[in-house]
Amino acid sequence: MSFEVINKISKNYSKYATIFFENEIEFCDYMSSETRELITAIIKKQEFTGKIGESLSASYLDNGILVDIIFIGAGKKEKFNKKEYRINIFNSLKNLNGEILISSKEILLADANILSEVTSHINYDFDKYKDKKKNKFLNLTLFSEDLSDISEIKILNESIILAKNLVNEQAELMTPKKLSEIALEYGEKSGFQVEILDEAQALKLGMHAFLAVGRASINKPFVIIMRYFGDKENKYVHGLVGKGLTYDTGGLSLKPSDSMLDMKDDMGGSATVIGTMVALAQNKIKKNVVAVVAACENSISSKSYRPGDIVSSMNGKYIEIINTDAEGRLTLADAITYITRIEKVSEIIDTATLTGGIVVALGHTATGVFSNNKEMVKKLETSSENWEENFWHLPIYDDYRKMIKSEIASVKNSAGRWASAPSAAAFLESFIENDIPWMHLDIAGTAFLSEDGTYHKKGATGVAIQTLYTYIKN
Ligand code: BES
Ligand code: MN
Ligand code: ZN
């Protein structure tokens, strides 16, 4: 919300912010010479030099009006690093609100984009159910001689907000049906085609693994298919698959209450995929992408699938159910087969809040990456460089593949506690056909925070949208 760029100042502001590189204290021309002198004196007296992390607030009288100003140090210009800069600006601005005119002598497009993203972050609050709604917003106006085009980042910001809202909403409302309706609505708004399959249609396709997970809930499962063809001449089609568990009780292998509490976030992968589609389509990126979400709720009733059951899957393999809480991979297996065989995509990236193990390994700091294709991982890493998103490549060793072998079926759905993230990846890999390039992003730790983090507040983060957007765009 509320960030704009102007190149003429047509009104008075009572709050200003200025970004300085270290030892380069220079001012924009819009300030009167008296103001500049005054500010220079304050800066000298307070020994502000513009080091990274340094900030200084001051107030002064300008024509009888009290003006607040904040100086933000951006560090050495030669050492400029987008990631460090973003966090620094975020920390300097996060407790401010009201209308602020911000400037720096050398405005880079990076400034405008980062400021826009940071403002959007600072202003976000999922306050739908709160008594006190957020009423203080940061309205940042960037003064820049050349007007940077920020339309692309604004669309990205909005798609992240959409993803956060989808994840933060309670599971009672954010059902598979609701998720399908939202996909339809945004498809229409953004310019991509959406097709919804109901339980009967999924059954016809043989998606038994997916349907087994969803069958106990009164909230019926749906398959959401989103198609965006921005480059019809090109044959290459990116495939995205998002885990869409609108709630995960664990099923009959019931989760303890503490672990269940945040399980409305188990459709985080689908929110990322929907957000990415919206951003690509609204920015009219010339690429082809098909995304699939097999959305359902892992609940309990007399209709529940059970530990010890053997379910079939769309690709014909039989899966021995060891633990009904290892449900995500069952839904993903069928979604992967669907996107491979029916949509015939050229590569597949799945995003899923798949394992507690990845949270143990990487915490909330990085998404775990597993792949059968090193080039894809490299591309992903490059695409993430300019964003505040971390991805860490982990292995799929033969040992992990052995762990999911079953004595009575093609595979089993759980290998127990150890190496749960890589063995889950090995499970998914066993559903990849013809060595199609594939990458699995385990976002269980990064999609949702139960406490405030360094760059994200408590709650949903909209993780991986920026990186996947960049990955597909380039
Ligand atoms: N949705 C969970 C994984 C999860 C954990 C997401 C923490 C977000 C935060 C997943 O379905 C699950 O329950 N995984 C089990 C698998 C196990 C039974 C093999 C896990 O990781 O404990
Ligand atoms: Mn589970
Ligand atoms: Zn789950």
Coordinates of C-alpha atoms and ligand atoms in Angstrom, one line a residue:
M1 CA 0.0 0.0 0.0
S2 CA 0.8 3.6 -0.5
F3 CA 4.1 4.2 -2.2
E4 CA 4.6 6.6 -5.1
V5 CA 7.4 8.3 -6.9
I6 CA 7.3 12.0 -7.8
N7 CA 9.7 14.4 -9.5
K8 CA 8.1 17.6 -8.5
I9 CA 7.1 18.6 -4.9
S10 CA 3.7 20.3 -4.9
K11 CA 3.0 20.3 -1.2
N12 CA 4.6 20.6 2.2
Y13 CA 5.5 17.5 4.2
S14 CA 6.0 17.4 7.9
K15 CA 8.1 14.3 7.8
Y16 CA 11.2 13.7 5.7
A17 CA 13.6 10.8 5.3
T18 CA 16.9 10.8 3.6
I19 CA 19.1 7.9 2.6
F20 CA 22.9 8.5 2.6
F21 CA 25.8 6.4 1.5
E22 CA 28.7 6.4 4.0
N23 CA 30.6 9.7 4.0
E24 CA 28.5 11.0 1.1
I25 CA 26.2 13.4 2.8
E26 CA 24.6 15.3 -0.1
F27 CA 21.1 16.7 -0.4
C28 CA 18.5 16.8 -3.0
D29 CA 17.9 20.2 -4.6
Y30 CA 14.4 20.6 -3.4
M31 CA 15.6 21.8 0.1
S32 CA 16.2 25.4 0.8
S33 CA 19.8 26.4 1.5
E34 CA 18.9 27.3 5.1
T35 CA 17.4 23.9 5.6
R36 CA 20.4 22.2 4.1
E37 CA 22.7 24.2 6.4
L38 CA 20.6 23.3 9.4
I39 CA 20.6 19.6 8.6
T40 CA 24.3 19.5 7.9
A41 CA 24.9 21.0 11.3
I42 CA 22.7 18.4 13.0
I43 CA 24.4 15.6 11.2
K44 CA 27.8 16.9 12.1
K45 CA 26.9 17.4 15.7
Q46 CA 25.4 13.9 16.0
E47 CA 28.4 12.4 14.2
F48 CA 26.2 10.7 11.7
T49 CA 28.3 9.3 8.8
G50 CA 25.8 7.1 6.9
K51 CA 27.1 3.7 8.0
I52 CA 24.8 0.8 7.3
G53 CA 22.3 0.4 10.2
E54 CA 22.9 3.9 11.4
S55 CA 19.9 6.1 11.6
L56 CA 19.2 9.5 13.2
S57 CA 15.9 11.3 13.9
A58 CA 15.7 15.0 14.4
S59 CA 13.1 17.8 14.4
Y60 CA 13.4 21.4 13.4
L61 CA 11.3 24.4 12.7
D62 CA 10.8 25.4 9.1
N63 CA 8.7 28.6 8.7
G64 CA 7.1 27.9 12.1
I65 CA 6.2 24.3 11.2
L66 CA 7.7 21.5 13.1
V67 CA 9.4 19.1 10.7
D68 CA 10.6 15.6 11.5
I69 CA 13.5 14.2 9.6
I70 CA 15.1 10.8 9.7
F71 CA 18.6 10.1 8.2
I72 CA 19.2 6.5 7.1
G73 CA 22.7 5.2 6.5
A74 CA 23.1 2.9 3.5
G75 CA 26.8 2.0 4.0
K76 CA 29.7 2.3 1.6
K77 CA 28.5 2.9 -2.0
E78 CA 31.1 0.4 -3.4
K79 CA 29.8 -2.3 -1.1
F80 CA 26.2 -1.7 -2.0
N81 CA 24.3 -4.9 -1.6
K82 CA 20.6 -5.1 -2.3
K83 CA 19.8 -7.6 0.4
E84 CA 21.5 -5.7 3.2
Y85 CA 20.1 -2.5 1.9
R86 CA 16.5 -3.8 2.0
I87 CA 16.7 -5.1 5.6
N88 CA 18.3 -1.8 6.6
I89 CA 15.7 0.3 5.1
F90 CA 13.0 -2.0 6.5
N91 CA 14.4 -1.6 10.0
S92 CA 14.7 2.1 9.7
L93 CA 11.1 2.6 8.5
K94 CA 9.1 -0.1 10.2
N95 CA 8.1 1.9 13.2
L96 CA 7.2 5.0 11.2
N97 CA 3.8 6.1 9.8
G98 CA 2.1 9.0 8.2
E99 CA 3.1 10.8 5.0
I100 CA 6.9 10.9 4.6
L101 CA 8.8 12.3 1.7
I102 CA 11.9 10.2 1.2
S103 CA 14.9 11.0 -1.0
S104 CA 18.5 10.1 -1.6
K105 CA 20.9 12.0 -3.8
E106 CA 21.4 9.1 -6.2
I107 CA 18.2 7.3 -6.7
L108 CA 18.7 3.9 -8.3
L109 CA 15.8 1.9 -9.6
A110 CA 16.7 -0.4 -6.8
D111 CA 15.7 2.2 -4.3
A112 CA 12.2 2.7 -5.8
N113 CA 11.6 -1.1 -6.0
I114 CA 12.9 -1.8 -2.5
L115 CA 11.0 1.1 -1.0
S116 CA 7.8 0.0 -2.6
E117 CA 8.3 -3.6 -1.4
V118 CA 9.3 -2.5 2.1
T119 CA 6.3 -0.1 2.4
S120 CA 3.9 -2.9 1.3
H121 CA 5.4 -5.2 4.0
I122 CA 5.2 -2.6 6.8
N123 CA 1.6 -1.8 6.0
Y124 CA 0.4 -5.4 5.9
D125 CA -1.7 -6.6 8.8
F126 CA -4.2 -9.4 8.8
D127 CA -6.6 -7.5 11.1
K128 CA -9.9 -8.8 9.8
Y129 CA -10.8 -10.3 13.1
K130 CA -9.1 -7.8 15.4
D131 CA -11.0 -5.3 17.6
K132 CA -8.4 -2.6 16.7
K133 CA -7.7 -2.4 13.0
K134 CA -4.4 -1.1 11.9
N135 CA -5.1 2.6 11.4
K136 CA -1.6 4.0 11.0
F137 CA -0.1 3.5 7.7
L138 CA 3.2 4.5 6.1
N139 CA 2.6 6.6 3.1
L140 CA 6.0 6.9 1.4
T141 CA 6.6 9.3 -1.4
L142 CA 10.0 9.0 -3.2
F143 CA 11.4 12.2 -4.7
S144 CA 13.3 11.2 -7.7
E145 CA 14.4 13.4 -10.7
D146 CA 13.8 10.5 -13.1
L147 CA 10.6 8.8 -12.5
S148 CA 11.3 5.1 -12.0
D149 CA 8.6 2.7 -13.3
I150 CA 7.4 0.8 -10.3
S151 CA 4.4 -0.9 -11.9
E152 CA 6.0 -4.3 -12.0
I153 CA 7.0 -4.4 -8.3
K154 CA 3.6 -3.1 -7.3
I155 CA 1.9 -6.1 -9.0
L156 CA 4.4 -8.4 -7.2
N157 CA 3.6 -6.7 -3.9
E158 CA -0.1 -7.2 -4.4
S159 CA 0.3 -10.8 -5.3
I160 CA 2.3 -11.4 -2.1
I161 CA -0.5 -9.8 -0.1
L162 CA -3.0 -12.0 -1.8
A163 CA -0.9 -15.1 -0.9
K164 CA -0.6 -13.9 2.7
N165 CA -4.3 -13.4 3.0
L166 CA -5.0 -16.8 1.6
V167 CA -2.7 -18.5 4.2
N168 CA -3.7 -16.3 7.1
E169 CA -7.4 -16.9 6.6
Q170 CA -8.9 -19.6 8.9
A171 CA -9.4 -23.0 7.5
E172 CA -13.1 -22.9 8.3
L173 CA -13.4 -20.3 5.5
M174 CA -10.4 -21.1 3.3
T175 CA -11.8 -24.5 2.1
P176 CA -10.8 -26.2 -1.2
K177 CA -13.9 -24.8 -2.7
K178 CA -13.1 -21.3 -1.6
L179 CA -9.6 -21.6 -2.8
S180 CA -10.9 -22.7 -6.2
E181 CA -13.3 -19.7 -6.4
I182 CA -10.5 -17.3 -5.6
A183 CA -8.3 -18.9 -8.3
L184 CA -11.2 -18.4 -10.8
E185 CA -11.7 -14.8 -9.7
Y186 CA -8.0 -13.9 -10.0
G187 CA -7.7 -15.8 -13.3
E188 CA -10.4 -13.6 -14.7
K189 CA -9.0 -10.4 -13.2
S190 CA -5.4 -11.2 -14.2
G191 CA -5.8 -12.9 -17.6
F192 CA -5.2 -16.6 -17.1
Q193 CA -7.5 -19.5 -17.6
V194 CA -8.8 -21.6 -14.7
E195 CA -10.4 -25.0 -14.7
I196 CA -11.7 -26.7 -11.6
L197 CA -12.2 -30.5 -11.4
D198 CA -14.5 -31.9 -8.7
E199 CA -14.2 -35.2 -6.8
A200 CA -15.9 -37.2 -9.5
Q201 CA -13.7 -35.8 -12.3
A202 CA -10.6 -36.5 -10.3
L203 CA -11.8 -40.0 -9.6
K204 CA -12.2 -40.6 -13.4
L205 CA -8.6 -39.6 -13.8
G206 CA -7.6 -42.1 -11.2
M207 CA -6.3 -39.6 -8.6
H208 CA -6.9 -42.0 -5.8
A209 CA -4.0 -41.0 -3.6
F210 CA -5.2 -37.4 -3.6
L211 CA -8.8 -38.4 -3.0
A212 CA -7.9 -40.7 -0.1
V213 CA -6.4 -37.8 1.8
G214 CA -9.5 -35.6 1.2
R215 CA -12.3 -38.0 1.7
A216 CA -12.9 -37.6 5.4
S217 CA -13.7 -33.9 5.4
I218 CA -17.1 -32.4 4.7
N219 CA -15.1 -29.8 2.7
K220 CA -14.9 -31.6 -0.7
P221 CA -11.6 -31.8 -2.6
F222 CA -11.0 -29.9 -5.9
V223 CA -8.3 -29.8 -8.4
I224 CA -7.4 -26.3 -9.5
I225 CA -5.7 -25.9 -12.9
M226 CA -4.4 -22.5 -14.0
R227 CA -3.1 -21.9 -17.5
Y228 CA -1.2 -18.8 -18.7
F229 CA 0.1 -18.7 -22.2
G230 CA 2.0 -15.5 -22.7
D231 CA 4.2 -16.8 -25.5
K232 CA 2.0 -19.0 -27.8
E233 CA 4.8 -19.4 -30.4
N234 CA 7.0 -21.1 -27.8
K235 CA 6.5 -24.8 -27.0
Y236 CA 8.2 -24.6 -23.5
V237 CA 5.7 -24.8 -20.7
H238 CA 6.7 -24.2 -17.1
G239 CA 4.8 -26.4 -14.6
L240 CA 4.0 -25.3 -11.1
V241 CA 2.5 -27.6 -8.4
G242 CA 1.4 -26.3 -5.1
K243 CA 0.5 -28.3 -2.0
G244 CA -3.1 -27.2 -1.1
L245 CA -4.0 -28.8 2.3
T246 CA -6.5 -26.3 3.6
Y247 CA -6.0 -28.0 7.0
D248 CA -3.9 -30.8 8.2
T249 CA -5.0 -32.6 11.3
G250 CA -2.7 -35.4 10.5
G251 CA -5.7 -37.7 9.9
L252 CA -6.0 -40.9 12.0
S253 CA -2.2 -40.4 12.7
L254 CA -3.5 -37.4 14.5
K255 CA -1.1 -34.5 15.3
P256 CA -0.7 -33.3 18.8
S257 CA -2.6 -30.0 19.4
D258 CA 0.5 -27.9 19.5
S259 CA 1.7 -29.1 16.1
M260 CA -1.9 -28.8 14.7
L261 CA -2.4 -25.2 15.7
D262 CA -0.9 -23.5 12.6
M263 CA -2.0 -26.1 10.1
K264 CA -4.2 -23.7 8.2
D265 CA -0.8 -22.8 6.6
D266 CA -0.6 -26.2 4.9
M267 CA -1.9 -24.6 1.7
G268 CA 1.1 -22.3 1.6
G269 CA 2.4 -23.9 -1.5
S270 CA -0.9 -23.3 -3.4
A271 CA -0.9 -19.6 -2.2
T272 CA 2.6 -19.2 -3.6
V273 CA 1.6 -20.8 -6.9
I274 CA -1.5 -18.7 -7.2
G275 CA 0.4 -15.5 -6.3
T276 CA 3.1 -16.3 -8.9
M277 CA 0.5 -16.9 -11.6
V278 CA -1.2 -13.6 -10.8
A279 CA 2.1 -11.7 -10.9
L280 CA 3.2 -13.3 -14.2
A281 CA -0.2 -12.7 -15.9
Q282 CA -0.7 -9.2 -14.7
N283 CA 2.8 -8.2 -15.7
K284 CA 2.1 -9.8 -19.1
I285 CA 5.3 -11.9 -18.9
K286 CA 6.0 -13.6 -22.3
K287 CA 6.2 -17.2 -20.9
N288 CA 3.9 -20.2 -20.7
V289 CA 3.0 -21.6 -17.3
V290 CA 0.5 -24.2 -16.1
A291 CA -0.1 -24.5 -12.4
V292 CA -1.9 -27.3 -10.6
V293 CA -3.2 -27.5 -7.0
A294 CA -4.9 -30.6 -5.7
A295 CA -6.7 -28.9 -2.8
C296 CA -8.2 -30.9 0.1
E297 CA -8.5 -31.1 3.9
N298 CA -6.8 -33.9 5.9
S299 CA -9.5 -34.5 8.5
I300 CA -10.8 -37.4 10.5
S301 CA -14.1 -39.3 10.3
S302 CA -15.2 -42.9 9.7
K303 CA -14.4 -42.2 6.0
S304 CA -10.7 -41.6 6.8
Y305 CA -8.0 -43.4 5.0
R306 CA -5.9 -45.5 7.5
P307 CA -2.3 -46.4 8.3
G308 CA -1.9 -49.8 6.7
D309 CA -4.1 -49.0 3.7
I310 CA -2.7 -49.3 0.2
V311 CA -3.9 -46.6 -2.2
S312 CA -3.4 -46.4 -5.9
S313 CA -2.4 -43.3 -7.7
M314 CA -2.9 -41.7 -11.1
N315 CA 0.3 -43.1 -12.5
G316 CA -0.6 -46.6 -11.5
K317 CA 1.8 -47.1 -8.5
Y318 CA 0.5 -48.4 -5.2
I319 CA 1.3 -46.5 -2.1
E320 CA 1.5 -48.2 1.3
I321 CA 0.2 -45.8 3.9
I322 CA 2.4 -45.8 7.0
N323 CA 1.3 -42.5 8.4
T324 CA -1.8 -40.5 7.4
D325 CA 0.1 -37.3 8.4
A326 CA 2.4 -37.8 5.4
E327 CA -0.5 -36.7 3.3
G328 CA 1.0 -33.8 1.3
R329 CA 3.2 -36.1 -0.9
L330 CA 0.1 -38.2 -1.8
T331 CA -1.7 -35.1 -3.1
L332 CA 1.4 -33.9 -4.9
A333 CA 2.1 -37.3 -6.5
D334 CA -1.2 -37.2 -8.3
A335 CA -0.9 -33.5 -9.1
I336 CA 2.6 -34.2 -10.6
T337 CA 1.2 -37.1 -12.7
Y338 CA -1.7 -34.9 -13.8
I339 CA 0.6 -32.0 -14.9
T340 CA 3.0 -34.3 -16.6
R341 CA 0.5 -36.4 -18.6
I342 CA -2.4 -34.1 -19.2
E343 CA -0.8 -30.7 -19.3
K344 CA 2.4 -32.0 -20.8
V345 CA 4.6 -29.4 -19.2
S346 CA 8.3 -29.2 -20.0
E347 CA 9.5 -28.9 -16.4
I348 CA 8.0 -29.0 -12.9
I349 CA 8.5 -27.0 -9.7
D350 CA 6.5 -28.0 -6.7
T351 CA 6.2 -25.9 -3.6
A352 CA 4.9 -27.5 -0.4
T353 CA 4.8 -27.1 3.3
L354 CA 5.9 -30.7 3.3
T355 CA 7.9 -31.7 6.4
G356 CA 8.7 -30.7 9.9
G357 CA 12.1 -32.1 9.2
I358 CA 13.0 -29.1 7.0
V359 CA 12.1 -26.7 9.8
V360 CA 14.4 -28.7 12.1
A361 CA 17.2 -28.4 9.5
L362 CA 16.9 -24.8 8.2
G363 CA 14.4 -23.1 10.6
H364 CA 12.4 -20.2 9.2
T365 CA 15.4 -18.8 7.3
A366 CA 15.6 -20.9 4.2
T367 CA 13.5 -23.0 1.9
G368 CA 14.9 -26.5 1.3
V369 CA 15.5 -27.4 -2.4
F370 CA 15.6 -30.9 -3.9
S371 CA 16.0 -31.6 -7.6
N372 CA 17.0 -34.0 -10.3
N373 CA 18.5 -31.1 -12.3
K374 CA 21.4 -29.0 -11.2
E375 CA 20.8 -26.2 -13.8
M376 CA 17.4 -25.6 -12.5
V377 CA 18.7 -25.2 -8.9
K378 CA 21.4 -22.8 -10.2
K379 CA 18.8 -20.7 -12.0
L380 CA 16.6 -20.7 -8.9
E381 CA 19.6 -19.5 -6.8
T382 CA 20.4 -16.7 -9.2
S383 CA 16.7 -15.7 -9.3
S384 CA 16.6 -15.4 -5.6
E385 CA 19.7 -13.2 -5.3
N386 CA 17.9 -9.8 -5.4
W387 CA 15.1 -10.8 -3.0
E388 CA 15.0 -11.5 0.7
E389 CA 14.4 -15.2 0.1
N390 CA 16.9 -18.0 0.8
F391 CA 17.0 -21.4 -0.8
W392 CA 19.3 -24.2 0.2
H393 CA 20.0 -27.2 -2.0
L394 CA 19.9 -30.5 -0.3
P395 CA 20.7 -34.0 -1.6
I396 CA 18.5 -37.0 -2.6
Y397 CA 20.9 -39.9 -2.0
D398 CA 20.1 -43.5 -2.8
D399 CA 19.8 -44.2 0.9
Y400 CA 16.7 -41.9 1.0
R401 CA 15.2 -43.7 -2.0
K402 CA 15.7 -47.0 -0.2
M403 CA 14.0 -45.6 2.9
I404 CA 10.6 -45.3 1.0
K405 CA 10.7 -48.8 -0.5
S406 CA 7.7 -50.8 0.6
E407 CA 7.6 -54.6 1.0
I408 CA 4.0 -54.8 -0.2
A409 CA 3.5 -51.9 -2.6
S410 CA 5.5 -49.7 -5.0
V411 CA 6.4 -47.2 -2.3
K412 CA 5.5 -46.2 1.2
N413 CA 4.4 -42.8 2.2
S414 CA 6.6 -42.4 5.3
A415 CA 10.1 -43.4 6.3
G416 CA 9.8 -42.2 9.9
R417 CA 11.6 -39.4 11.7
W418 CA 15.0 -39.4 10.3
A419 CA 15.8 -37.5 7.0
S420 CA 12.1 -36.8 6.7
A421 CA 12.6 -33.9 4.3
P422 CA 14.9 -35.8 1.8
S423 CA 12.9 -39.0 2.0
A424 CA 9.8 -37.0 1.2
A425 CA 11.6 -35.5 -1.8
A426 CA 12.7 -39.1 -2.8
F427 CA 9.0 -40.1 -2.7
L428 CA 8.0 -37.2 -5.0
E429 CA 10.9 -38.0 -7.3
S430 CA 9.6 -41.5 -7.7
F431 CA 6.5 -39.9 -9.5
I432 CA 8.6 -37.9 -11.9
E433 CA 8.4 -39.5 -15.4
N434 CA 11.0 -39.6 -18.2
D435 CA 13.5 -37.5 -16.1
I436 CA 11.6 -34.3 -16.7
P437 CA 13.5 -31.5 -15.0
W438 CA 11.9 -31.2 -11.5
M439 CA 12.6 -29.2 -8.4
H440 CA 10.8 -29.5 -5.0
L441 CA 10.7 -26.6 -2.6
D442 CA 10.0 -27.5 1.0
I443 CA 8.6 -24.3 2.4
A444 CA 7.3 -25.7 5.7
G445 CA 9.6 -23.4 7.7
T446 CA 9.4 -20.3 5.4
A447 CA 5.7 -20.0 4.5
F448 CA 4.5 -19.1 7.9
L449 CA 6.0 -17.7 11.1
S450 CA 4.6 -18.3 14.5
E451 CA 6.8 -15.4 15.8
D452 CA 7.9 -12.1 14.2
G453 CA 11.0 -12.7 12.0
T454 CA 13.7 -10.4 10.6
Y455 CA 11.8 -9.3 7.6
H456 CA 8.3 -10.7 8.1
K457 CA 5.8 -10.3 10.8
K458 CA 4.2 -13.3 12.5
G459 CA 1.9 -15.2 10.1
A460 CA 2.1 -15.9 6.3
T461 CA 5.1 -14.7 4.3
G462 CA 4.1 -15.3 0.7
V463 CA 7.5 -17.0 0.3
A464 CA 9.0 -17.9 -3.1
I465 CA 6.7 -15.8 -5.2
Q466 CA 9.4 -13.2 -6.1
T467 CA 12.0 -15.9 -6.8
L468 CA 9.7 -18.1 -8.9
Y469 CA 8.4 -15.0 -10.8
T470 CA 12.0 -14.0 -11.6
Y471 CA 12.9 -17.6 -12.4
I472 CA 10.1 -17.9 -15.0
K473 CA 10.5 -14.4 -16.3
N474 CA 14.2 -14.8 -17.2
Ligands
BES1 N1 2.1 -30.2 6.9 C1 3.0 -31.1 7.6 C2 4.4 -30.5 7.6 C3 4.6 -29.2 8.3 C4 5.2 -29.1 9.5 C5 4.2 -28.0 7.8 C6 5.4 -28.0 10.2 C7 4.4 -26.8 8.4 C8 5.0 -26.8 9.6 C9 3.1 -32.4 6.9 O1 2.0 -32.9 6.3 C10 3.5 -33.4 7.9 O2 2.7 -33.7 8.8 N2 4.7 -34.0 7.8 C11 5.1 -35.0 8.7 C12 5.6 -36.2 7.9 C13 5.9 -37.4 8.7 C14 4.6 -38.0 9.2 C15 6.7 -38.4 7.8 C16 6.3 -34.4 9.4 O3 7.1 -33.8 8.8 O4 6.3 -34.6 10.7
MN2 MN 0.7 -33.9 7.6
ZN3 ZN 0.6 -31.4 5.7

